[in-house]
Amino acid sequence: MSRTDEILNILRTFIVPKGELNWRNPYELLVAVVLSAQTTDKHVNQITVPLFEKYDTVYKLAQANVSDIKEIIKPLGLSDAKSRNISNLSRIIVERYNGIVPNTFKDLISLPGVGRKTAQVVLAVAFNTPALPVDTHVERVSKRLGLAKKDDSVLDVELKLKRKINRNEWIDAHHLLLLFGRYYCKSAHPSCNNCKLKAYCKDIISK
Ligand code: SF4
């Protein structure tokens, strides 16, 4: 068994690999992921309740005033860019894709506010298509565990993980690494004392 598989197997013993954003269809997930930039999933879940109550279809969001959207999503921060992006991407989905969120990387990444990470989260979570998005948690944990080098770019980390991990495990690996980073191997105060991956760590912060 490879070192990477050993790490993932240990993570599976205490983490259930699943996303934490609330959504009912690909449209809601896409909007939620765009809104999640620089804030927490928990906070996004609070704001998407009133947002999707008012705009429960992509058609309604496409017709909404940007200022009305902004008012609802303001607590999440970056509300100028986020309201503009979700308004524009909704209009494009209605006009170009008949109201259906596209399910290819190429089409998703062409939407406003949708980068490599967001496109892959939507592919993985909404469409169950193999993808391995790298966010700040996945990047940090991968480097601490020696799955990538300290000076690797986010894209380097993604490509290295994809080479080391079987394609059919990419989605689970994304969730496992992300949740490990979010709840255990935190940026400033990782829980090194009780860490089950201490033996694999290149970067133990406190013994
Ligand atoms: S020992 Fe600490 S830094 Fe290393 S993986 Fe575990 S929690 Fe993260």
PDB file of C-alpha atoms and ligand atoms in Angstrom:
ATOM      1  CA  MET A   1       0.000   0.000   0.000  1.00  0.00           C
ATOM      2  CA  SER A   2       1.339   3.463  -0.842  1.00  0.00           C
ATOM      3  CA  ARG A   3       2.077   6.059   1.817  1.00  0.00           C
ATOM      4  CA  THR A   4      -0.777   8.188   0.438  1.00  0.00           C
ATOM      5  CA  ASP A   5      -3.251   5.297   0.707  1.00  0.00           C
ATOM      6  CA  GLU A   6      -2.116   4.665   4.278  1.00  0.00           C
ATOM      7  CA  ILE A   7      -2.815   8.312   5.152  1.00  0.00           C
ATOM      8  CA  LEU A   8      -6.271   8.220   3.540  1.00  0.00           C
ATOM      9  CA  ASN A   9      -7.118   4.958   5.303  1.00  0.00           C
ATOM     10  CA  ILE A  10      -6.227   6.451   8.677  1.00  0.00           C
ATOM     11  CA  LEU A  11      -8.330   9.539   7.919  1.00  0.00           C
ATOM     12  CA  ARG A  12     -11.275   7.276   7.069  1.00  0.00           C
ATOM     13  CA  THR A  13     -11.187   5.837  10.608  1.00  0.00           C
ATOM     14  CA  PHE A  14     -12.365   9.123  12.143  1.00  0.00           C
ATOM     15  CA  ILE A  15     -13.718  11.323   9.351  1.00  0.00           C
ATOM     16  CA  VAL A  16     -16.830  10.801   7.232  1.00  0.00           C
ATOM     17  CA  PRO A  17     -15.970  12.177   3.783  1.00  0.00           C
ATOM     18  CA  LYS A  18     -18.789  14.525   2.867  1.00  0.00           C
ATOM     19  CA  GLY A  19     -19.378  18.177   2.059  1.00  0.00           C
ATOM     20  CA  GLU A  20     -20.837  20.532   4.647  1.00  0.00           C
ATOM     21  CA  LEU A  21     -22.701  23.017   2.437  1.00  0.00           C
ATOM     22  CA  ASN A  22     -26.488  22.628   2.349  1.00  0.00           C
ATOM     23  CA  TRP A  23     -27.967  22.371  -1.154  1.00  0.00           C
ATOM     24  CA  ARG A  24     -30.891  20.722  -2.942  1.00  0.00           C
ATOM     25  CA  ASN A  25     -29.799  20.891  -6.587  1.00  0.00           C
ATOM     26  CA  PRO A  26     -26.695  21.824  -8.635  1.00  0.00           C
ATOM     27  CA  TYR A  27     -27.855  25.454  -8.934  1.00  0.00           C
ATOM     28  CA  GLU A  28     -27.929  25.858  -5.146  1.00  0.00           C
ATOM     29  CA  LEU A  29     -24.588  24.130  -4.717  1.00  0.00           C
ATOM     30  CA  LEU A  30     -22.897  26.285  -7.360  1.00  0.00           C
ATOM     31  CA  VAL A  31     -24.175  29.494  -5.774  1.00  0.00           C
ATOM     32  CA  ALA A  32     -23.239  28.266  -2.273  1.00  0.00           C
ATOM     33  CA  VAL A  33     -19.680  27.443  -3.364  1.00  0.00           C
ATOM     34  CA  VAL A  34     -19.247  30.851  -5.009  1.00  0.00           C
ATOM     35  CA  LEU A  35     -20.505  32.454  -1.790  1.00  0.00           C
ATOM     36  CA  SER A  36     -18.103  30.389   0.324  1.00  0.00           C
ATOM     37  CA  ALA A  37     -14.980  32.301  -0.774  1.00  0.00           C
ATOM     38  CA  GLN A  38     -13.167  33.586   2.322  1.00  0.00           C
ATOM     39  CA  THR A  39     -15.882  32.569   4.749  1.00  0.00           C
ATOM     40  CA  THR A  40     -17.107  29.385   6.434  1.00  0.00           C
ATOM     41  CA  ASP A  41     -19.568  26.795   5.122  1.00  0.00           C
ATOM     42  CA  LYS A  42     -21.538  27.254   8.340  1.00  0.00           C
ATOM     43  CA  HIS A  43     -21.998  30.943   7.646  1.00  0.00           C
ATOM     44  CA  VAL A  44     -22.938  30.273   4.009  1.00  0.00           C
ATOM     45  CA  ASN A  45     -25.589  27.760   5.155  1.00  0.00           C
ATOM     46  CA  GLN A  46     -27.208  30.480   7.258  1.00  0.00           C
ATOM     47  CA  ILE A  47     -27.348  32.956   4.385  1.00  0.00           C
ATOM     48  CA  THR A  48     -28.515  30.542   1.681  1.00  0.00           C
ATOM     49  CA  VAL A  49     -31.713  29.833   3.643  1.00  0.00           C
ATOM     50  CA  PRO A  50     -33.218  33.306   2.979  1.00  0.00           C
ATOM     51  CA  LEU A  51     -31.465  33.578  -0.399  1.00  0.00           C
ATOM     52  CA  PHE A  52     -33.009  30.371  -1.797  1.00  0.00           C
ATOM     53  CA  GLU A  53     -36.322  31.083  -0.135  1.00  0.00           C
ATOM     54  CA  LYS A  54     -36.540  34.251  -2.210  1.00  0.00           C
ATOM     55  CA  TYR A  55     -34.815  32.919  -5.356  1.00  0.00           C
ATOM     56  CA  ASP A  56     -35.588  29.221  -5.463  1.00  0.00           C
ATOM     57  CA  THR A  57     -34.682  28.811  -9.144  1.00  0.00           C
ATOM     58  CA  VAL A  58     -31.847  29.998 -11.323  1.00  0.00           C
ATOM     59  CA  TYR A  59     -34.453  31.875 -13.397  1.00  0.00           C
ATOM     60  CA  LYS A  60     -35.494  33.972 -10.398  1.00  0.00           C
ATOM     61  CA  LEU A  61     -31.918  34.741  -9.452  1.00  0.00           C
ATOM     62  CA  ALA A  62     -31.138  35.694 -13.054  1.00  0.00           C
ATOM     63  CA  GLN A  63     -33.907  38.306 -12.947  1.00  0.00           C
ATOM     64  CA  ALA A  64     -33.110  39.652  -9.480  1.00  0.00           C
ATOM     65  CA  ASN A  65     -31.599  43.072  -8.862  1.00  0.00           C
ATOM     66  CA  VAL A  66     -27.940  42.775  -7.927  1.00  0.00           C
ATOM     67  CA  SER A  67     -28.533  45.218  -5.067  1.00  0.00           C
ATOM     68  CA  ASP A  68     -31.276  42.941  -3.612  1.00  0.00           C
ATOM     69  CA  ILE A  69     -28.954  39.933  -3.784  1.00  0.00           C
ATOM     70  CA  LYS A  70     -26.188  41.967  -2.205  1.00  0.00           C
ATOM     71  CA  GLU A  71     -28.385  42.949   0.710  1.00  0.00           C
ATOM     72  CA  ILE A  72     -29.030  39.301   1.584  1.00  0.00           C
ATOM     73  CA  ILE A  73     -25.461  38.060   1.199  1.00  0.00           C
ATOM     74  CA  LYS A  74     -23.765  41.093   2.773  1.00  0.00           C
ATOM     75  CA  PRO A  75     -22.799  39.299   6.042  1.00  0.00           C
ATOM     76  CA  LEU A  76     -20.579  36.907   4.061  1.00  0.00           C
ATOM     77  CA  GLY A  77     -18.204  39.627   2.902  1.00  0.00           C
ATOM     78  CA  LEU A  78     -16.994  40.393  -0.640  1.00  0.00           C
ATOM     79  CA  SER A  79     -20.665  41.032  -1.359  1.00  0.00           C
ATOM     80  CA  ASP A  80     -20.040  43.363  -4.333  1.00  0.00           C
ATOM     81  CA  ALA A  81     -18.170  40.729  -6.309  1.00  0.00           C
ATOM     82  CA  LYS A  82     -20.232  37.796  -5.068  1.00  0.00           C
ATOM     83  CA  SER A  83     -23.620  39.369  -5.860  1.00  0.00           C
ATOM     84  CA  ARG A  84     -22.405  40.419  -9.308  1.00  0.00           C
ATOM     85  CA  ASN A  85     -20.987  36.979 -10.015  1.00  0.00           C
ATOM     86  CA  ILE A  86     -24.009  34.944  -8.952  1.00  0.00           C
ATOM     87  CA  SER A  87     -26.291  37.300 -10.867  1.00  0.00           C
ATOM     88  CA  ASN A  88     -24.178  37.043 -14.028  1.00  0.00           C
ATOM     89  CA  LEU A  89     -23.632  33.303 -13.820  1.00  0.00           C
ATOM     90  CA  SER A  90     -27.372  32.753 -13.334  1.00  0.00           C
ATOM     91  CA  ARG A  91     -28.104  34.783 -16.447  1.00  0.00           C
ATOM     92  CA  ILE A  92     -25.553  32.820 -18.457  1.00  0.00           C
ATOM     93  CA  ILE A  93     -26.960  29.493 -17.223  1.00  0.00           C
ATOM     94  CA  VAL A  94     -30.452  30.593 -18.286  1.00  0.00           C
ATOM     95  CA  GLU A  95     -29.383  31.998 -21.652  1.00  0.00           C
ATOM     96  CA  ARG A  96     -26.690  29.540 -22.685  1.00  0.00           C
ATOM     97  CA  TYR A  97     -27.620  26.327 -20.878  1.00  0.00           C
ATOM     98  CA  ASN A  98     -31.453  26.455 -20.736  1.00  0.00           C
ATOM     99  CA  GLY A  99     -31.390  26.917 -16.974  1.00  0.00           C
ATOM    100  CA  ILE A 100     -29.369  23.752 -16.332  1.00  0.00           C
ATOM    101  CA  VAL A 101     -26.007  23.977 -14.539  1.00  0.00           C
ATOM    102  CA  PRO A 102     -23.393  22.576 -16.946  1.00  0.00           C
ATOM    103  CA  ASN A 103     -21.601  19.420 -15.847  1.00  0.00           C
ATOM    104  CA  THR A 104     -18.225  19.818 -17.547  1.00  0.00           C
ATOM    105  CA  PHE A 105     -15.114  21.506 -16.189  1.00  0.00           C
ATOM    106  CA  LYS A 106     -14.709  23.580 -19.333  1.00  0.00           C
ATOM    107  CA  ASP A 107     -18.232  25.018 -19.155  1.00  0.00           C
ATOM    108  CA  LEU A 108     -18.237  25.531 -15.397  1.00  0.00           C
ATOM    109  CA  ILE A 109     -14.926  27.369 -15.340  1.00  0.00           C
ATOM    110  CA  SER A 110     -16.186  29.765 -18.017  1.00  0.00           C
ATOM    111  CA  LEU A 111     -18.824  31.117 -15.585  1.00  0.00           C
ATOM    112  CA  PRO A 112     -18.131  34.355 -13.666  1.00  0.00           C
ATOM    113  CA  GLY A 113     -16.674  33.787 -10.204  1.00  0.00           C
ATOM    114  CA  VAL A 114     -16.041  30.106 -10.923  1.00  0.00           C
ATOM    115  CA  GLY A 115     -12.399  29.059 -10.719  1.00  0.00           C
ATOM    116  CA  ARG A 116     -10.681  25.703 -10.796  1.00  0.00           C
ATOM    117  CA  LYS A 117     -11.626  24.894  -7.212  1.00  0.00           C
ATOM    118  CA  THR A 118     -15.305  25.865  -7.448  1.00  0.00           C
ATOM    119  CA  ALA A 119     -15.775  24.043 -10.764  1.00  0.00           C
ATOM    120  CA  GLN A 120     -14.324  20.870  -9.290  1.00  0.00           C
ATOM    121  CA  VAL A 121     -16.411  21.064  -6.110  1.00  0.00           C
ATOM    122  CA  VAL A 122     -19.551  21.253  -8.264  1.00  0.00           C
ATOM    123  CA  LEU A 123     -18.379  18.375 -10.470  1.00  0.00           C
ATOM    124  CA  ALA A 124     -17.502  16.210  -7.468  1.00  0.00           C
ATOM    125  CA  VAL A 125     -20.370  17.003  -5.123  1.00  0.00           C
ATOM    126  CA  ALA A 126     -23.306  17.725  -7.445  1.00  0.00           C
ATOM    127  CA  PHE A 127     -22.437  15.395 -10.338  1.00  0.00           C
ATOM    128  CA  ASN A 128     -20.308  12.749  -8.621  1.00  0.00           C
ATOM    129  CA  THR A 129     -17.668  13.222 -11.320  1.00  0.00           C
ATOM    130  CA  PRO A 130     -14.062  12.508 -10.241  1.00  0.00           C
ATOM    131  CA  ALA A 131     -12.443  15.795  -9.225  1.00  0.00           C
ATOM    132  CA  LEU A 132     -10.026  16.876  -6.528  1.00  0.00           C
ATOM    133  CA  PRO A 133     -10.443  20.542  -5.667  1.00  0.00           C
ATOM    134  CA  VAL A 134      -7.659  22.016  -3.555  1.00  0.00           C
ATOM    135  CA  ASP A 135      -8.673  24.690  -1.080  1.00  0.00           C
ATOM    136  CA  THR A 136      -6.571  26.221   1.685  1.00  0.00           C
ATOM    137  CA  HIS A 137      -7.142  23.211   4.009  1.00  0.00           C
ATOM    138  CA  VAL A 138      -6.301  20.585   1.406  1.00  0.00           C
ATOM    139  CA  GLU A 139      -3.186  22.527   0.423  1.00  0.00           C
ATOM    140  CA  ARG A 140      -1.935  22.965   4.004  1.00  0.00           C
ATOM    141  CA  VAL A 141      -2.595  19.369   5.056  1.00  0.00           C
ATOM    142  CA  SER A 142      -1.052  17.939   1.873  1.00  0.00           C
ATOM    143  CA  LYS A 143       2.126  19.899   2.532  1.00  0.00           C
ATOM    144  CA  ARG A 144       2.301  19.002   6.223  1.00  0.00           C
ATOM    145  CA  LEU A 145       1.835  15.334   5.410  1.00  0.00           C
ATOM    146  CA  GLY A 146       4.482  15.397   2.707  1.00  0.00           C
ATOM    147  CA  LEU A 147       2.035  14.727  -0.130  1.00  0.00           C
ATOM    148  CA  ALA A 148       3.329  17.918  -1.727  1.00  0.00           C
ATOM    149  CA  LYS A 149       6.295  20.219  -1.232  1.00  0.00           C
ATOM    150  CA  LYS A 150       6.133  23.399   0.846  1.00  0.00           C
ATOM    151  CA  ASP A 151       6.729  25.660  -2.131  1.00  0.00           C
ATOM    152  CA  ASP A 152       4.319  23.883  -4.493  1.00  0.00           C
ATOM    153  CA  SER A 153       1.607  26.057  -6.026  1.00  0.00           C
ATOM    154  CA  VAL A 154      -2.048  25.132  -5.493  1.00  0.00           C
ATOM    155  CA  LEU A 155      -2.080  23.651  -8.988  1.00  0.00           C
ATOM    156  CA  ASP A 156       1.078  21.631  -8.247  1.00  0.00           C
ATOM    157  CA  VAL A 157      -0.612  20.218  -5.132  1.00  0.00           C
ATOM    158  CA  GLU A 158      -3.728  19.291  -7.111  1.00  0.00           C
ATOM    159  CA  LEU A 159      -1.764  17.546  -9.840  1.00  0.00           C
ATOM    160  CA  LYS A 160       0.433  15.688  -7.350  1.00  0.00           C
ATOM    161  CA  LEU A 161      -2.583  14.455  -5.393  1.00  0.00           C
ATOM    162  CA  LYS A 162      -4.256  13.339  -8.609  1.00  0.00           C
ATOM    163  CA  ARG A 163      -1.165  11.339  -9.565  1.00  0.00           C
ATOM    164  CA  LYS A 164      -0.890   9.692  -6.148  1.00  0.00           C
ATOM    165  CA  ILE A 165      -4.579   8.880  -5.593  1.00  0.00           C
ATOM    166  CA  ASN A 166      -6.800   6.571  -7.643  1.00  0.00           C
ATOM    167  CA  ARG A 167      -9.247   8.548  -9.759  1.00  0.00           C
ATOM    168  CA  ASN A 168     -12.240   6.835  -8.157  1.00  0.00           C
ATOM    169  CA  GLU A 169     -11.064   8.057  -4.746  1.00  0.00           C
ATOM    170  CA  TRP A 170     -10.452  11.698  -5.640  1.00  0.00           C
ATOM    171  CA  ILE A 171     -13.779  12.942  -4.251  1.00  0.00           C
ATOM    172  CA  ASP A 172     -13.408  11.173  -0.906  1.00  0.00           C
ATOM    173  CA  ALA A 173      -9.753  12.245  -0.666  1.00  0.00           C
ATOM    174  CA  HIS A 174     -10.799  15.873  -1.161  1.00  0.00           C
ATOM    175  CA  HIS A 175     -13.333  15.659   1.694  1.00  0.00           C
ATOM    176  CA  LEU A 176     -11.002  13.717   3.996  1.00  0.00           C
ATOM    177  CA  LEU A 177      -8.090  16.150   3.611  1.00  0.00           C
ATOM    178  CA  LEU A 178     -10.354  19.199   3.811  1.00  0.00           C
ATOM    179  CA  LEU A 179     -12.204  18.073   6.957  1.00  0.00           C
ATOM    180  CA  PHE A 180      -8.958  16.987   8.595  1.00  0.00           C
ATOM    181  CA  GLY A 181      -7.609  20.479   7.973  1.00  0.00           C
ATOM    182  CA  ARG A 182     -10.787  22.207   9.089  1.00  0.00           C
ATOM    183  CA  TYR A 183     -11.238  20.358  12.390  1.00  0.00           C
ATOM    184  CA  TYR A 184      -7.889  18.806  13.375  1.00  0.00           C
ATOM    185  CA  CYS A 185      -4.854  20.052  11.469  1.00  0.00           C
ATOM    186  CA  LYS A 186      -5.847  23.704  11.735  1.00  0.00           C
ATOM    187  CA  SER A 187      -3.681  26.465  10.384  1.00  0.00           C
ATOM    188  CA  ALA A 188      -2.584  28.172  13.605  1.00  0.00           C
ATOM    189  CA  HIS A 189      -3.335  25.597  16.309  1.00  0.00           C
ATOM    190  CA  PRO A 190      -3.299  22.051  14.950  1.00  0.00           C
ATOM    191  CA  SER A 191      -4.200  19.249  17.358  1.00  0.00           C
ATOM    192  CA  CYS A 192      -0.790  17.590  17.160  1.00  0.00           C
ATOM    193  CA  ASN A 193      -0.926  15.944  20.591  1.00  0.00           C
ATOM    194  CA  ASN A 194      -3.617  13.464  19.615  1.00  0.00           C
ATOM    195  CA  CYS A 195      -2.923  13.378  15.892  1.00  0.00           C
ATOM    196  CA  LYS A 196      -3.290   9.938  14.340  1.00  0.00           C
ATOM    197  CA  LEU A 197      -1.073  11.009  11.461  1.00  0.00           C
ATOM    198  CA  LYS A 198       1.857  12.195  13.550  1.00  0.00           C
ATOM    199  CA  ALA A 199       4.071   9.463  12.127  1.00  0.00           C
ATOM    200  CA  TYR A 200       3.498  10.808   8.608  1.00  0.00           C
ATOM    201  CA  CYS A 201       3.821  14.498   9.474  1.00  0.00           C
ATOM    202  CA  LYS A 202       6.697  16.624   8.201  1.00  0.00           C
ATOM    203  CA  ASP A 203       5.615  19.591  10.212  1.00  0.00           C
ATOM    204  CA  ILE A 204       4.577  18.758  13.785  1.00  0.00           C
ATOM    205  CA  ILE A 205       3.791  22.111  15.375  1.00  0.00           C
ATOM    206  CA  SER A 206       3.743  20.933  19.016  1.00  0.00           C
ATOM    207  CA  LYS A 207       4.587  17.497  20.400  1.00  0.00           C
TER     208      LYS A 207
HETATM  209  S1  SF4 B   1       0.959  16.266  13.726  1.00  0.00           S
HETATM  210 FE1  SF4 B   1      -0.036  18.304  13.794  1.00  0.00          FE
HETATM  211  S2  SF4 B   1       0.646  19.404  11.943  1.00  0.00           S
HETATM  212 FE2  SF4 B   1       1.086  17.187  11.675  1.00  0.00          FE
HETATM  213  S3  SF4 B   1      -0.682  16.371  10.558  1.00  0.00           S
HETATM  214 FE3  SF4 B   1      -1.060  16.057  12.751  1.00  0.00          FE
HETATM  215  S4  SF4 B   1      -2.213  17.878  13.415  1.00  0.00           S
HETATM  216 FE4  SF4 B   1      -1.274  18.344  11.418  1.00  0.00          FE
END
